Structure formats: C-alpha cells, structure tokens
Amino acid sequence: MRTRDKQLGRSFTLLSHAPTSRLRRARRPAPPPLQINPEEARRQAEIERELLLARDIQQGLLLEAVPRLPGWEIHAISLPARDLGGDLYDFLPLGDARHGIMIGDVSGKGLPAALRMAVARTVFRYAARSGAMPGSTLARVNRGIIADIPQGMITMLYATLDLRHGIVQIANAGHHYPLLLNGRVSELELSGLPLGVDSDAGYEEICTEIEPGNTIMMYTDGVVEATNNHGEYFGYERLERLLIEGAALKPRALVARLLHELRTWSDAGQDDDITVVAVRRRFARLSEELRSIMHDVLGRERGEEAWLKLPHPGDAGVAAWTEALPEIIKAAQSHLGRGLARELNAQIRLALEEYRDHEKM
C-alpha cells in the first residue's frame, strides 16, 4: 500500500516512510542451475512409467470384474487419489444363479496401499470361490489377511446375490453400511471388526430383498469424507439427499451425478480414494423397464410424454421391440434431437440384450 505527499508529489511506502524513488532492492545472485544426474533422471522417468503401467493394470482389473447379469444393471467406479489406490471391488460368479459382490478399503494410499489391495483381492477370491455364506467367507479372508498382510487394516463388505429372486445376504467387516434405494434411502446396518485386527473375529449376516426397480449402493469413505476448502466433510446427510433427489436414475447416471457433486464440493482436490458400486434390479416386464429408461434419459415428465407419443409395441417381447427400435429412434430424433435419441437408442439396446439373455436362463 502506498500514499502520496501532495506538496512534494512523491510516493512513500507506509512501511519505510522513504521515497520509493530512492529505494533500491539488493540484487540477489541467480541460483545455480540444478544439476540433474542423467542416470537419476532416467531412473525417475522409468519409475513414472512403471507407476502409470501399474495404474492401468489396476484399473483394468477393476473394470474387467464388472459383469453383465441378466435382470440386473450394475455400475462400478474407483477413482484413486494418487496414481495407485487402495480401494477395491470385485464380482464373482458362485453358481446356481448366485453372484458375489465385494467392496473394500485398504488403509493408506499410494503404492503400499495398492500392494495390500492386490493381496487382499487374491485372498478374497480364493476364499469366496468356495461359495460359503458371506460371514464365513469374511472370517476366512480375515485369517488370510492376518497371515499375508501383517501390517495394515482393511474394511470389506461382502454380499451374495440371488439373481432370480433378488435376495441379498450381507456381511460387514468394518465398512460403511450399504444403502438400499427403494423410494427412500435406508442403511442396512450391520457391524463387524475390520479385517486384520483379530484372527478369531466372527461376522454376522443380514438378509434383504431387492424389489424390481430398486438399487443397492456400496461406497468407500472417500465419498462421505470428501472435504471442501473449509475442511467440511461432504457427509452422509448430503449423500442421502442426493440419492433421494436422483431416486429415478439408473446406476450409471446416479453415480455420475454423485461424482459431479463430489468434484464440485472438493474444489481443493481429491484427498482419498473414491469407490462406488451400484446394483439395480430391473423390472420384470420389459415395457416397464423401457419406460423407466425414457424417464431416466429425458426426465420423468418428458420421458412420460415420449412414452405416450413415440411408436412402440408396448407389452410385446424382446423380438418385437428389437424390430420396432429403428422406427422409434427415427421418431425420437424428430421430437428430441440427435443427442437424446442416440442416448435413448444405446440404453434401450443394452436393456434388450440383457432381457434376451434373461429369457435364456
């Protein structure tokens, strides 16, 4: 800040009270150029390439794990805070129309957490392939973790899903409660010790039914513990409010909205790994599912209007809808524009493929 002497017409600083024209900054010698050892630079570049490769492998393993299950719609995503993350999820076929779903969070970040995550996934897969109940499986995973990962704690949620009847059985090793979205948001409360704490720990189970149109969501603490530049947590209340407002959205759209809100909230950057798994049971009737897709893509009001205006075969089966789809999309382009028509086409085609698979079961 400066002030001016009106009589002398000279500028003075408030700190020195001396004319600025007489102030001279002492010239500091320029720092010597940083000498980089060529061998060190080569090694650093090699480490960075290896970390990028490890990140690609880790993300590839997670993406490949997401299955297509007839009668169900699944979306899962994991965003590490650093190049490598300690969050994990996995899906495992168990036979007899049952499927295992797991989400976990390894303590720490970066490379050490990623290594523990890889070991934890291997131990989990070995234990879960027996097809045992979730509680017994987590107890077995816990003993393996203590034997193979002597340092570090892991939270894990494991559920087995009956694809035909929508029955899900869940055991919890210190993880955030899963959420059931069925017009409201309900926590499925079930506690248990994290893995790696006590080799004798046991894990109880709960059982619930996912009705057609409903979703079960699992997430890691990077969601609710995301902080803004004031150090405030995103928190469960904001998460619950967002899920209620997006109750009609399908898993992919719902998770995308959640990630958008988290990025807006965490304007200072992501502090922790963020992982979300959303599993929705499709409607039994194809026409009801496709109607809900129009609501999802266009919004409830415009979606209902499109359902009434666009030509479609109603309660007919997959074959009739597949045959009528080009005409439906042509009409959608006229009423809605190419962008929305393209999205509608993609969503309907995916649903038709999965209902076709479901008919073969």
Coordinates of C-alpha atoms in Angstrom, one line a residue, residues 148-358:
D148 CA -0.3 -62.5 4.4
I149 CA -0.5 -58.8 5.3
P150 CA 0.9 -58.4 8.8
Q151 CA 0.6 -54.6 8.8
G152 CA -2.5 -52.6 7.7
M153 CA -6.2 -52.8 8.3
I154 CA -8.8 -53.5 5.7
T155 CA -12.6 -52.8 5.7
M156 CA -14.7 -55.1 3.5
L157 CA -18.3 -55.6 2.7
Y158 CA -19.4 -58.9 1.0
A159 CA -22.8 -59.7 -0.4
T160 CA -24.1 -62.8 -2.2
L161 CA -27.0 -62.0 -4.6
D162 CA -29.7 -64.5 -5.7
L163 CA -30.2 -63.3 -9.3
R164 CA -33.6 -64.9 -9.7
H165 CA -35.3 -63.8 -6.5
G166 CA -33.4 -60.6 -5.6
I167 CA -32.4 -61.9 -2.2
V168 CA -29.1 -60.4 -1.0
Q169 CA -27.1 -61.7 2.1
I170 CA -24.5 -59.4 3.5
A171 CA -21.6 -59.5 6.0
N172 CA -19.6 -56.4 7.0
A173 CA -16.0 -56.1 8.2
G174 CA -16.0 -52.5 9.5
H175 CA -17.1 -51.0 6.2
H176 CA -19.7 -48.2 5.6
Y177 CA -23.2 -49.7 5.7
P178 CA -24.7 -50.4 2.2
L179 CA -27.7 -48.3 1.2
L180 CA -31.0 -49.6 -0.2
L181 CA -32.7 -47.2 -2.5
N182 CA -36.4 -48.1 -2.7
G183 CA -38.2 -44.7 -2.8
R184 CA -36.2 -43.7 0.3
V185 CA -32.7 -44.3 1.4
S186 CA -32.2 -46.9 4.1
E187 CA -28.9 -48.0 5.7
L188 CA -28.6 -51.8 6.1
E189 CA -27.0 -51.6 9.5
L190 CA -24.5 -54.4 10.2
S191 CA -21.2 -54.0 12.1
G192 CA -18.1 -56.1 12.4
L193 CA -14.4 -55.8 13.0
P194 CA -12.2 -54.7 10.1
L195 CA -10.0 -57.4 8.6
G196 CA -6.5 -57.8 10.0
V197 CA -7.4 -57.0 13.6
D198 CA -8.4 -60.2 15.3
S199 CA -7.9 -63.7 13.8
D200 CA -10.8 -65.0 15.9
A201 CA -13.3 -62.4 14.7
G202 CA -16.7 -63.6 13.5
Y203 CA -19.1 -61.9 11.1
E204 CA -22.9 -61.9 11.3
E205 CA -25.2 -61.6 8.3
I206 CA -28.3 -59.9 7.3
C207 CA -30.7 -60.8 4.5
T208 CA -33.0 -58.5 2.5
E209 CA -34.8 -58.5 -0.8
I210 CA -34.2 -56.0 -3.7
E211 CA -37.5 -55.4 -5.4
P212 CA -37.7 -54.7 -9.1
G213 CA -36.7 -51.1 -9.8
N214 CA -34.7 -50.8 -6.5
T215 CA -31.0 -50.3 -6.1
I216 CA -28.4 -51.3 -3.5
M217 CA -25.3 -49.0 -3.3
M218 CA -22.0 -49.6 -1.7
Y219 CA -19.2 -47.0 -1.3
T220 CA -15.9 -46.2 0.5
D221 CA -15.2 -43.4 2.9
G222 CA -13.8 -41.2 0.2
V223 CA -17.4 -40.3 -0.6
V224 CA -18.6 -39.1 2.7
E225 CA -15.2 -37.8 3.9
A226 CA -14.6 -35.7 0.8
T227 CA -13.6 -32.2 2.1
N228 CA -14.1 -28.7 0.8
N229 CA -11.6 -25.8 1.2
H230 CA -13.1 -25.1 4.7
G231 CA -12.3 -28.6 5.9
E232 CA -16.0 -29.7 6.0
Y233 CA -17.0 -33.2 5.1
F234 CA -19.4 -34.0 2.3
G235 CA -21.2 -36.2 4.9
Y236 CA -23.9 -38.8 4.9
E237 CA -26.8 -36.2 5.0
R238 CA -25.7 -34.7 1.7
L239 CA -25.3 -38.1 0.2
E240 CA -28.7 -39.2 1.3
R241 CA -30.3 -36.0 0.0
L242 CA -28.6 -36.5 -3.4
L243 CA -29.7 -40.1 -3.6
I244 CA -33.3 -39.2 -2.8
E245 CA -33.3 -36.5 -5.5
G246 CA -31.9 -39.0 -8.0
A247 CA -34.1 -41.9 -7.0
A248 CA -35.4 -42.5 -10.5
L249 CA -31.9 -42.6 -12.1
K250 CA -30.2 -45.7 -13.2
P251 CA -26.9 -46.7 -11.7
R252 CA -24.6 -45.1 -14.3
A253 CA -26.5 -41.8 -14.2
L254 CA -26.8 -41.8 -10.4
V255 CA -23.1 -42.5 -9.9
A256 CA -22.2 -39.8 -12.5
R257 CA -24.3 -37.2 -10.6
L258 CA -22.7 -38.2 -7.3
L259 CA -19.2 -37.8 -8.7
H260 CA -20.1 -34.4 -10.2
E261 CA -21.3 -33.3 -6.7
L262 CA -18.1 -34.6 -5.1
R263 CA -15.9 -32.8 -7.6
T264 CA -17.8 -29.6 -7.0
W265 CA -17.6 -30.0 -3.3
S266 CA -13.9 -30.9 -3.2
D267 CA -12.7 -27.8 -5.0
A268 CA -9.3 -28.2 -3.4
G269 CA -8.7 -31.6 -4.9
Q270 CA -9.4 -35.3 -4.0
D271 CA -7.9 -36.4 -0.7
D272 CA -8.9 -40.0 -0.6
D273 CA -9.8 -42.9 -3.0
I274 CA -13.4 -42.9 -4.1
T275 CA -15.2 -46.1 -5.0
V276 CA -18.9 -46.7 -5.6
V277 CA -20.8 -49.8 -6.6
A278 CA -24.5 -49.6 -7.6
V279 CA -26.6 -52.7 -8.4
R280 CA -30.2 -52.3 -9.6
R281 CA -32.8 -54.9 -10.2
R282 CA -34.5 -54.5 -13.5
F283 CA -38.3 -54.6 -13.8
A284 CA -39.8 -58.0 -14.6
R285 CA -41.8 -56.6 -17.5
L286 CA -39.8 -55.3 -20.4
S287 CA -42.2 -52.5 -21.2
E288 CA -41.9 -51.2 -17.7
E289 CA -38.1 -51.2 -17.8
L290 CA -38.0 -49.4 -21.2
R291 CA -40.5 -46.8 -19.9
S292 CA -38.2 -46.2 -16.9
I293 CA -35.3 -45.8 -19.3
M294 CA -37.1 -43.0 -21.0
H295 CA -37.7 -41.3 -17.7
D296 CA -34.0 -41.7 -16.8
V297 CA -32.7 -40.2 -20.1
L298 CA -35.3 -37.5 -20.6
G299 CA -36.5 -36.7 -17.0
R300 CA -39.8 -38.0 -15.7
E301 CA -42.1 -35.5 -17.3
R302 CA -40.6 -35.5 -20.8
G303 CA -40.0 -39.3 -20.6
E304 CA -43.7 -39.9 -19.9
E305 CA -44.6 -37.6 -22.8
A306 CA -42.2 -39.5 -25.1
W307 CA -43.6 -42.9 -24.0
L308 CA -47.1 -41.7 -25.0
K309 CA -46.0 -40.1 -28.3
L310 CA -43.4 -42.4 -29.7
P311 CA -44.5 -45.5 -31.6
H312 CA -43.7 -48.7 -29.7
P313 CA -45.0 -52.2 -29.3
G314 CA -46.0 -51.8 -25.6
D315 CA -46.0 -55.1 -23.7
A316 CA -44.6 -57.1 -26.5
G317 CA -41.4 -59.1 -26.1
V318 CA -37.7 -58.5 -27.0
A319 CA -38.1 -59.5 -30.6
A320 CA -40.9 -57.1 -31.3
W321 CA -39.1 -54.2 -29.6
T322 CA -35.9 -55.0 -31.5
E323 CA -37.7 -54.9 -34.8
A324 CA -39.5 -51.6 -33.9
L325 CA -36.4 -49.8 -32.4
P326 CA -35.2 -48.2 -35.7
E327 CA -38.6 -46.5 -36.2
I328 CA -38.8 -45.5 -32.5
I329 CA -35.3 -43.8 -32.7
K330 CA -36.2 -42.1 -36.0
A331 CA -39.3 -40.6 -34.4
A332 CA -37.2 -39.7 -31.3
Q333 CA -34.7 -37.7 -33.5
S334 CA -37.6 -35.6 -34.8
H335 CA -39.1 -34.9 -31.4
L336 CA -36.0 -34.9 -29.2
G337 CA -32.9 -34.2 -31.3
R338 CA -30.0 -36.5 -32.3
G339 CA -28.1 -36.4 -28.9
L340 CA -31.0 -37.6 -26.7
A341 CA -32.2 -40.0 -29.4
R342 CA -28.7 -41.5 -29.5
E343 CA -28.5 -42.0 -25.8
L344 CA -32.0 -43.5 -25.8
N345 CA -31.0 -45.9 -28.5
A346 CA -27.9 -47.0 -26.6
Q347 CA -29.8 -47.6 -23.3
I348 CA -32.7 -49.4 -25.0
R349 CA -30.4 -51.7 -27.0
L350 CA -28.4 -52.6 -23.8
A351 CA -31.7 -53.4 -22.0
L352 CA -32.9 -55.6 -24.9
E353 CA -29.7 -57.6 -25.0
E354 CA -29.9 -58.2 -21.3
Y355 CA -33.6 -59.2 -21.4
R356 CA -32.8 -61.5 -24.3
D357 CA -30.1 -63.2 -22.1
H358 CA -32.6 -63.4 -19.2

